[in-house]
């Protein structure tokens, strides 16, 4: 039992560290070297509601703008534009498109 718990902890630590490194990379390379806590990033960006629309060639992820955080939403637009510039394709060939809905 102890061995399984330690192995699970090691796996989860690996995932957590990878996520933290991806967030740091995103902030430094696509949000103009922005500095913020991981908790703030999660609450401001990753917890936004949204919808997914699929067509034959594209999968659009549309996040709902949080009107209470206009500065953070403008930063998010920078990041979404960077993600879109990569031309990310799903395994079935559909292109991903990220958008922020609501008033600008």
mmCIF file of N, CA and C in Angstrom:
data_model
loop_
_atom_site.group_PDB
_atom_site.id
_atom_site.type_symbol
_atom_site.label_atom_id
_atom_site.label_comp_id
_atom_site.label_asym_id
_atom_site.label_seq_id
_atom_site.Cartn_x
_atom_site.Cartn_y
_atom_site.Cartn_z
ATOM 1 N N UNK A 1 0.822 -1.197 0.000
ATOM 2 C CA UNK A 1 0.000 0.000 0.000
ATOM 3 C C UNK A 1 0.867 1.263 0.000
ATOM 4 N N UNK A 2 1.907 1.261 0.803
ATOM 5 C CA UNK A 2 2.790 2.421 0.898
ATOM 6 C C UNK A 2 3.472 2.707 -0.438
ATOM 7 N N UNK A 3 3.928 1.672 -1.132
ATOM 8 C CA UNK A 3 4.617 1.831 -2.416
ATOM 9 C C UNK A 3 3.685 2.459 -3.437
ATOM 10 N N UNK A 4 2.437 2.017 -3.483
ATOM 11 C CA UNK A 4 1.468 2.557 -4.431
ATOM 12 C C UNK A 4 1.213 4.035 -4.145
ATOM 13 N N UNK A 5 1.069 4.409 -2.871
ATOM 14 C CA UNK A 5 0.842 5.808 -2.504
ATOM 15 C C UNK A 5 2.013 6.689 -2.912
ATOM 16 N N UNK A 6 3.229 6.215 -2.699
ATOM 17 C CA UNK A 6 4.414 6.988 -3.062
ATOM 18 C C UNK A 6 4.490 7.150 -4.578
ATOM 19 N N UNK A 7 4.216 6.096 -5.319
ATOM 20 C CA UNK A 7 4.244 6.182 -6.778
ATOM 21 C C UNK A 7 3.178 7.142 -7.289
ATOM 22 N N UNK A 8 1.985 7.097 -6.715
ATOM 23 C CA UNK A 8 0.923 8.020 -7.106
ATOM 24 C C UNK A 8 1.317 9.459 -6.792
ATOM 25 N N UNK A 9 1.908 9.678 -5.625
ATOM 26 C CA UNK A 9 2.378 11.021 -5.274
ATOM 27 C C UNK A 9 3.427 11.513 -6.264
ATOM 28 N N UNK A 10 4.321 10.637 -6.683
ATOM 29 C CA UNK A 10 5.357 11.016 -7.642
ATOM 30 C C UNK A 10 4.733 11.392 -8.993
ATOM 31 N N UNK A 11 3.762 10.622 -9.429
ATOM 32 C CA UNK A 11 3.092 10.917 -10.699
ATOM 33 C C UNK A 11 2.354 12.249 -10.618
ATOM 34 N N UNK A 12 1.612 12.468 -9.531
ATOM 35 C CA UNK A 12 0.866 13.713 -9.387
ATOM 36 C C UNK A 12 1.811 14.918 -9.274
ATOM 37 N N UNK A 13 2.931 14.743 -8.607
ATOM 38 C CA UNK A 13 3.913 15.819 -8.511
ATOM 39 C C UNK A 13 4.464 16.162 -9.882
ATOM 40 N N UNK A 14 4.698 15.147 -10.692
ATOM 41 C CA UNK A 14 5.176 15.371 -12.052
ATOM 42 C C UNK A 14 4.153 16.179 -12.858
ATOM 43 N N UNK A 15 2.872 15.826 -12.772
ATOM 44 C CA UNK A 15 1.823 16.562 -13.473
ATOM 45 C C UNK A 15 1.726 17.992 -12.971
ATOM 46 N N UNK A 16 1.794 18.180 -11.661
ATOM 47 C CA UNK A 16 1.703 19.532 -11.096
ATOM 48 C C UNK A 16 2.859 20.408 -11.539
ATOM 49 N N UNK A 17 4.052 19.863 -11.508
ATOM 50 C CA UNK A 17 5.231 20.626 -11.925
ATOM 51 C C UNK A 17 5.167 20.948 -13.418
ATOM 52 N N UNK A 18 4.708 20.011 -14.209
ATOM 53 C CA UNK A 18 4.572 20.256 -15.648
ATOM 54 C C UNK A 18 3.554 21.363 -15.904
ATOM 55 N N UNK A 19 2.434 21.326 -15.191
ATOM 56 C CA UNK A 19 1.412 22.363 -15.337
ATOM 57 C C UNK A 19 1.965 23.727 -14.927
ATOM 58 N N UNK A 20 2.671 23.774 -13.801
ATOM 59 C CA UNK A 20 3.247 25.037 -13.336
ATOM 60 C C UNK A 20 4.262 25.571 -14.350
ATOM 61 N N UNK A 21 5.070 24.688 -14.926
ATOM 62 C CA UNK A 21 6.042 25.120 -15.931
ATOM 63 C C UNK A 21 5.364 25.615 -17.203
ATOM 64 N N UNK A 22 4.291 24.947 -17.630
ATOM 65 C CA UNK A 22 3.535 25.419 -18.795
ATOM 66 C C UNK A 22 2.918 26.789 -18.540
ATOM 67 N N UNK A 23 2.386 26.992 -17.351
ATOM 68 C CA UNK A 23 1.815 28.294 -16.997
ATOM 69 C C UNK A 23 2.888 29.370 -17.000
ATOM 70 N N UNK A 24 4.046 29.067 -16.440
ATOM 71 C CA UNK A 24 5.152 30.017 -16.424
ATOM 72 C C UNK A 24 5.601 30.351 -17.843
ATOM 73 N N UNK A 25 5.700 29.348 -18.691
ATOM 74 C CA UNK A 25 6.081 29.555 -20.090
ATOM 75 C C UNK A 25 5.050 30.433 -20.800
ATOM 76 N N UNK A 26 3.768 30.153 -20.585
ATOM 77 C CA UNK A 26 2.686 30.936 -21.181
ATOM 78 C C UNK A 26 2.780 32.396 -20.756
ATOM 79 N N UNK A 27 2.989 32.627 -19.470
ATOM 80 C CA UNK A 27 3.081 34.003 -18.964
ATOM 81 C C UNK A 27 4.287 34.733 -19.534
ATOM 82 N N UNK A 28 5.412 34.064 -19.568
ATOM 83 C CA UNK A 28 6.621 34.762 -20.000
ATOM 84 C C UNK A 28 6.698 34.956 -21.510
ATOM 85 N N UNK A 29 6.208 34.005 -22.282
ATOM 86 C CA UNK A 29 6.347 34.102 -23.734
ATOM 87 C C UNK A 29 5.147 34.702 -24.455
ATOM 88 N N UNK A 30 3.969 34.587 -23.893
ATOM 89 C CA UNK A 30 2.777 35.025 -24.618
ATOM 90 C C UNK A 30 1.987 36.120 -23.923
ATOM 91 N N UNK A 31 2.366 36.441 -22.698
ATOM 92 C CA UNK A 31 1.716 37.554 -22.003
ATOM 93 C C UNK A 31 2.740 38.604 -21.600
ATOM 94 N N UNK A 32 3.744 38.780 -22.455
ATOM 95 C CA UNK A 32 4.752 39.825 -22.262
ATOM 96 C C UNK A 32 5.431 39.757 -20.902
ATOM 97 N N UNK A 33 5.857 38.571 -20.518
ATOM 98 C CA UNK A 33 6.586 38.341 -19.269
ATOM 99 C C UNK A 33 5.795 38.790 -18.044
ATOM 100 N N UNK A 34 4.500 38.601 -18.102
ATOM 101 C CA UNK A 34 3.598 38.959 -17.001
ATOM 102 C C UNK A 34 3.943 38.119 -15.765
ATOM 103 N N UNK A 35 3.842 38.729 -14.597
ATOM 104 C CA UNK A 35 4.078 38.032 -13.338
ATOM 105 C C UNK A 35 2.760 37.957 -12.580
ATOM 106 N N UNK A 36 2.361 36.742 -12.231
ATOM 107 C CA UNK A 36 1.173 36.563 -11.397
ATOM 108 C C UNK A 36 1.239 35.205 -10.725
ATOM 109 N N UNK A 37 0.521 35.078 -9.646
ATOM 110 C CA UNK A 37 0.480 33.823 -8.927
ATOM 111 C C UNK A 37 -0.292 32.793 -9.743
ATOM 112 N N UNK A 38 0.052 31.545 -9.553
ATOM 113 C CA UNK A 38 -0.628 30.461 -10.250
ATOM 114 C C UNK A 38 -2.121 30.468 -9.924
ATOM 115 N N UNK A 39 -2.459 30.736 -8.676
ATOM 116 C CA UNK A 39 -3.861 30.781 -8.260
ATOM 117 C C UNK A 39 -4.622 31.873 -9.012
ATOM 118 N N UNK A 40 -4.006 33.030 -9.206
ATOM 119 C CA UNK A 40 -4.636 34.124 -9.946
ATOM 120 C C UNK A 40 -4.845 33.737 -11.400
ATOM 121 N N UNK A 41 -3.840 33.108 -11.995
ATOM 122 C CA UNK A 41 -3.947 32.655 -13.378
ATOM 123 C C UNK A 41 -5.103 31.667 -13.538
ATOM 124 N N UNK A 42 -5.189 30.733 -12.628
ATOM 125 C CA UNK A 42 -6.260 29.735 -12.691
ATOM 126 C C UNK A 42 -7.622 30.399 -12.532
ATOM 127 N N UNK A 43 -7.761 31.268 -11.538
ATOM 128 C CA UNK A 43 -9.054 31.910 -11.287
ATOM 129 C C UNK A 43 -9.452 32.859 -12.411
ATOM 130 N N UNK A 44 -8.498 33.576 -12.978
ATOM 131 C CA UNK A 44 -8.819 34.583 -13.991
ATOM 132 C C UNK A 44 -8.999 34.001 -15.382
ATOM 133 N N UNK A 45 -8.258 32.961 -15.723
ATOM 134 C CA UNK A 45 -8.286 32.441 -17.083
ATOM 135 C C UNK A 45 -8.922 31.054 -17.171
ATOM 136 N N UNK A 46 -8.427 30.124 -16.393
ATOM 137 C CA UNK A 46 -8.826 28.730 -16.556
ATOM 138 C C UNK A 46 -10.209 28.410 -16.001
ATOM 139 N N UNK A 47 -10.749 29.274 -15.158
ATOM 140 C CA UNK A 47 -12.069 29.024 -14.577
ATOM 141 C C UNK A 47 -13.193 29.737 -15.341
ATOM 142 N N UNK A 48 -12.856 30.384 -16.451
ATOM 143 C CA UNK A 48 -13.881 31.050 -17.247
ATOM 144 C C UNK A 48 -14.806 30.021 -17.876
ATOM 145 N N UNK A 49 -16.078 30.362 -17.928
ATOM 146 C CA UNK A 49 -17.019 29.482 -18.622
ATOM 147 C C UNK A 49 -16.862 29.707 -20.124
ATOM 148 N N UNK A 50 -17.425 28.829 -20.881
ATOM 149 C CA UNK A 50 -17.316 28.974 -22.323
ATOM 150 C C UNK A 50 -18.117 27.922 -23.048
ATOM 151 N N UNK A 51 -17.904 27.878 -24.344
ATOM 152 C CA UNK A 51 -18.613 26.902 -25.174
ATOM 153 C C UNK A 51 -17.685 26.433 -26.287
ATOM 154 N N UNK A 52 -18.023 25.303 -26.838
ATOM 155 C CA UNK A 52 -17.265 24.737 -27.951
ATOM 156 C C UNK A 52 -18.214 24.551 -29.120
ATOM 157 N N UNK A 53 -17.802 25.038 -30.269
ATOM 158 C CA UNK A 53 -18.566 24.875 -31.499
ATOM 159 C C UNK A 53 -17.686 24.143 -32.499
ATOM 160 N N UNK A 54 -18.258 23.107 -33.115
ATOM 161 C CA UNK A 54 -17.491 22.338 -34.088
ATOM 162 C C UNK A 54 -18.130 22.411 -35.460
ATOM 163 N N UNK A 55 -17.284 22.578 -36.450
ATOM 164 C CA UNK A 55 -17.699 22.444 -37.838
ATOM 165 C C UNK A 55 -16.899 21.277 -38.413
ATOM 166 N N UNK A 56 -17.011 21.086 -39.684
ATOM 167 C CA UNK A 56 -16.293 19.988 -40.316
ATOM 168 C C UNK A 56 -14.773 20.178 -40.242
ATOM 169 N N UNK A 57 -14.325 21.442 -40.262
ATOM 170 C CA UNK A 57 -12.889 21.714 -40.315
ATOM 171 C C UNK A 57 -12.318 22.396 -39.075
ATOM 172 N N UNK A 58 -13.180 22.873 -38.173
ATOM 173 C CA UNK A 58 -12.679 23.696 -37.076
ATOM 174 C C UNK A 58 -13.419 23.410 -35.780
ATOM 175 N N UNK A 59 -12.685 23.535 -34.689
ATOM 176 C CA UNK A 59 -13.258 23.445 -33.349
ATOM 177 C C UNK A 59 -12.968 24.774 -32.661
ATOM 178 N N UNK A 60 -14.017 25.538 -32.362
ATOM 179 C CA UNK A 60 -13.872 26.866 -31.778
ATOM 180 C C UNK A 60 -14.188 26.812 -30.292
ATOM 181 N N UNK A 61 -13.225 27.231 -29.495
ATOM 182 C CA UNK A 61 -13.404 27.327 -28.047
ATOM 183 C C UNK A 61 -13.611 28.794 -27.737
ATOM 184 N N UNK A 62 -14.813 29.132 -27.291
ATOM 185 C CA UNK A 62 -15.185 30.526 -27.034
ATOM 186 C C UNK A 62 -15.349 30.709 -25.527
ATOM 187 N N UNK A 63 -14.425 31.455 -24.923
ATOM 188 C CA UNK A 63 -14.480 31.735 -23.496
ATOM 189 C C UNK A 63 -15.323 32.977 -23.250
ATOM 190 N N UNK A 64 -16.045 32.991 -22.140
ATOM 191 C CA UNK A 64 -16.901 34.121 -21.798
ATOM 192 C C UNK A 64 -16.093 35.149 -21.016
ATOM 193 N N UNK A 65 -16.066 36.349 -21.524
ATOM 194 C CA UNK A 65 -15.316 37.453 -20.911
ATOM 195 C C UNK A 65 -15.856 37.749 -19.507
ATOM 196 N N UNK A 66 -14.959 37.957 -18.561
ATOM 197 C CA UNK A 66 -15.330 38.381 -17.220
ATOM 198 C C UNK A 66 -15.251 39.907 -17.178
ATOM 199 N N UNK A 67 -16.392 40.558 -17.205
ATOM 200 C CA UNK A 67 -16.460 42.019 -17.267
ATOM 201 C C UNK A 67 -15.874 42.679 -16.016
ATOM 202 N N UNK A 68 -15.745 41.928 -14.925
ATOM 203 C CA UNK A 68 -15.207 42.494 -13.686
ATOM 204 C C UNK A 68 -13.679 42.583 -13.709
ATOM 205 N N UNK A 69 -13.052 41.964 -14.690
ATOM 206 C CA UNK A 69 -11.590 41.973 -14.793
ATOM 207 C C UNK A 69 -11.136 42.395 -16.197
ATOM 208 N N UNK A 70 -11.402 43.642 -16.581
ATOM 209 C CA UNK A 70 -11.075 44.058 -17.957
ATOM 210 C C UNK A 70 -9.587 43.976 -18.292
ATOM 211 N N UNK A 71 -8.717 44.295 -17.331
ATOM 212 C CA UNK A 71 -7.283 44.227 -17.603
ATOM 213 C C UNK A 71 -6.826 42.792 -17.846
ATOM 214 N N UNK A 72 -7.334 41.876 -17.052
ATOM 215 C CA UNK A 72 -6.968 40.464 -17.223
ATOM 216 C C UNK A 72 -7.507 39.927 -18.543
ATOM 217 N N UNK A 73 -8.672 40.387 -18.955
ATOM 218 C CA UNK A 73 -9.241 39.907 -20.208
ATOM 219 C C UNK A 73 -8.423 40.394 -21.401
ATOM 220 N N UNK A 74 -7.878 41.600 -21.309
ATOM 221 C CA UNK A 74 -7.018 42.088 -22.390
ATOM 222 C C UNK A 74 -5.731 41.271 -22.467
ATOM 223 N N UNK A 75 -5.226 40.854 -21.317
ATOM 224 C CA UNK A 75 -4.052 39.983 -21.302
ATOM 225 C C UNK A 75 -4.388 38.625 -21.897
ATOM 226 N N UNK A 76 -5.586 38.142 -21.585
ATOM 227 C CA UNK A 76 -6.010 36.850 -22.121
ATOM 228 C C UNK A 76 -6.116 36.896 -23.640
ATOM 229 N N UNK A 77 -6.582 38.012 -24.187
ATOM 230 C CA UNK A 77 -6.671 38.155 -25.640
ATOM 231 C C UNK A 77 -5.291 37.973 -26.273
ATOM 232 N N UNK A 78 -4.260 38.530 -25.648
ATOM 233 C CA UNK A 78 -2.893 38.346 -26.150
ATOM 234 C C UNK A 78 -2.528 36.865 -26.196
ATOM 235 N N UNK A 79 -2.836 36.159 -25.117
ATOM 236 C CA UNK A 79 -2.526 34.743 -25.055
ATOM 237 C C UNK A 79 -3.310 33.918 -26.056
ATOM 238 N N UNK A 80 -4.575 34.232 -26.235
ATOM 239 C CA UNK A 80 -5.400 33.497 -27.199
ATOM 240 C C UNK A 80 -4.920 33.745 -28.624
ATOM 241 N N UNK A 81 -4.518 34.977 -28.911
ATOM 242 C CA UNK A 81 -3.967 35.272 -30.237
ATOM 243 C C UNK A 81 -2.698 34.475 -30.487
ATOM 244 N N UNK A 82 -1.872 34.331 -29.461
ATOM 245 C CA UNK A 82 -0.646 33.533 -29.588
ATOM 246 C C UNK A 82 -0.988 32.071 -29.848
ATOM 247 N N UNK A 83 -1.949 31.543 -29.100
ATOM 248 C CA UNK A 83 -2.360 30.147 -29.320
ATOM 249 C C UNK A 83 -2.897 29.953 -30.737
ATOM 250 N N UNK A 84 -3.691 30.898 -31.211
ATOM 251 C CA UNK A 84 -4.241 30.793 -32.565
ATOM 252 C C UNK A 84 -3.148 30.857 -33.627
ATOM 253 N N UNK A 85 -2.082 31.590 -33.346
ATOM 254 C CA UNK A 85 -1.002 31.716 -34.326
ATOM 255 C C UNK A 85 -0.245 30.398 -34.539
ATOM 256 N N UNK A 86 -0.368 29.470 -33.584
ATOM 257 C CA UNK A 86 0.294 28.174 -33.720
ATOM 258 C C UNK A 86 -0.381 27.269 -34.742
ATOM 259 N N UNK A 87 -1.647 27.529 -35.047
ATOM 260 C CA UNK A 87 -2.382 26.664 -35.971
ATOM 261 C C UNK A 87 -2.530 25.257 -35.420
ATOM 262 N N UNK A 88 -2.961 25.145 -34.177
ATOM 263 C CA UNK A 88 -3.082 23.849 -33.509
ATOM 264 C C UNK A 88 -4.170 23.024 -34.181
ATOM 265 N N UNK A 89 -3.840 21.781 -34.517
ATOM 266 C CA UNK A 89 -4.793 20.845 -35.112
ATOM 267 C C UNK A 89 -4.984 19.641 -34.209
ATOM 268 N N UNK A 90 -6.219 19.197 -34.118
ATOM 269 C CA UNK A 90 -6.549 17.996 -33.369
ATOM 270 C C UNK A 90 -6.131 16.787 -34.191
ATOM 271 N N UNK A 91 -6.091 15.634 -33.582
ATOM 272 C CA UNK A 91 -5.653 14.420 -34.260
ATOM 273 C C UNK A 91 -6.515 14.097 -35.487
ATOM 274 N N UNK A 92 -7.780 14.528 -35.477
ATOM 275 C CA UNK A 92 -8.661 14.258 -36.620
ATOM 276 C C UNK A 92 -8.538 15.335 -37.706
ATOM 277 N N UNK A 93 -7.608 16.281 -37.531
ATOM 278 C CA UNK A 93 -7.360 17.299 -38.548
ATOM 279 C C UNK A 93 -8.092 18.607 -38.341
ATOM 280 N N UNK A 94 -9.013 18.666 -37.371
ATOM 281 C CA UNK A 94 -9.732 19.923 -37.131
ATOM 282 C C UNK A 94 -8.794 20.947 -36.498
ATOM 283 N N UNK A 95 -8.900 22.164 -36.978
ATOM 284 C CA UNK A 95 -8.078 23.260 -36.450
ATOM 285 C C UNK A 95 -8.770 23.847 -35.225
ATOM 286 N N UNK A 96 -7.996 24.140 -34.196
ATOM 287 C CA UNK A 96 -8.508 24.780 -32.991
ATOM 288 C C UNK A 96 -8.457 26.289 -33.154
ATOM 289 N N UNK A 97 -9.503 26.952 -32.696
ATOM 290 C CA UNK A 97 -9.570 28.406 -32.701
ATOM 291 C C UNK A 97 -10.068 28.843 -31.321
ATOM 292 N N UNK A 98 -9.339 29.770 -30.704
ATOM 293 C CA UNK A 98 -9.688 30.259 -29.379
ATOM 294 C C UNK A 98 -10.186 31.690 -29.490
ATOM 295 N N UNK A 99 -11.311 31.980 -28.823
ATOM 296 C CA UNK A 99 -11.901 33.319 -28.875
ATOM 297 C C UNK A 99 -12.383 33.716 -27.497
ATOM 298 N N UNK A 100 -12.505 35.027 -27.299
ATOM 299 C CA UNK A 100 -13.062 35.579 -26.081
ATOM 300 C C UNK A 100 -14.334 36.309 -26.461
ATOM 301 N N UNK A 101 -15.464 35.860 -25.951
ATOM 302 C CA UNK A 101 -16.740 36.474 -26.325
ATOM 303 C C UNK A 101 -17.100 37.581 -25.338
ATOM 304 N N UNK A 102 -18.043 38.394 -25.721
ATOM 305 C CA UNK A 102 -18.497 39.484 -24.879
ATOM 306 C C UNK A 102 -18.045 40.815 -25.426
ATOM 307 N N UNK A 103 -18.316 41.875 -24.675
ATOM 308 C CA UNK A 103 -17.951 43.234 -25.109
ATOM 309 C C UNK A 103 -16.449 43.424 -25.018
ATOM 310 N N UNK A 104 -15.903 44.227 -25.923
ATOM 311 C CA UNK A 104 -14.448 44.494 -25.913
ATOM 312 C C UNK A 104 -14.134 45.749 -25.203
#
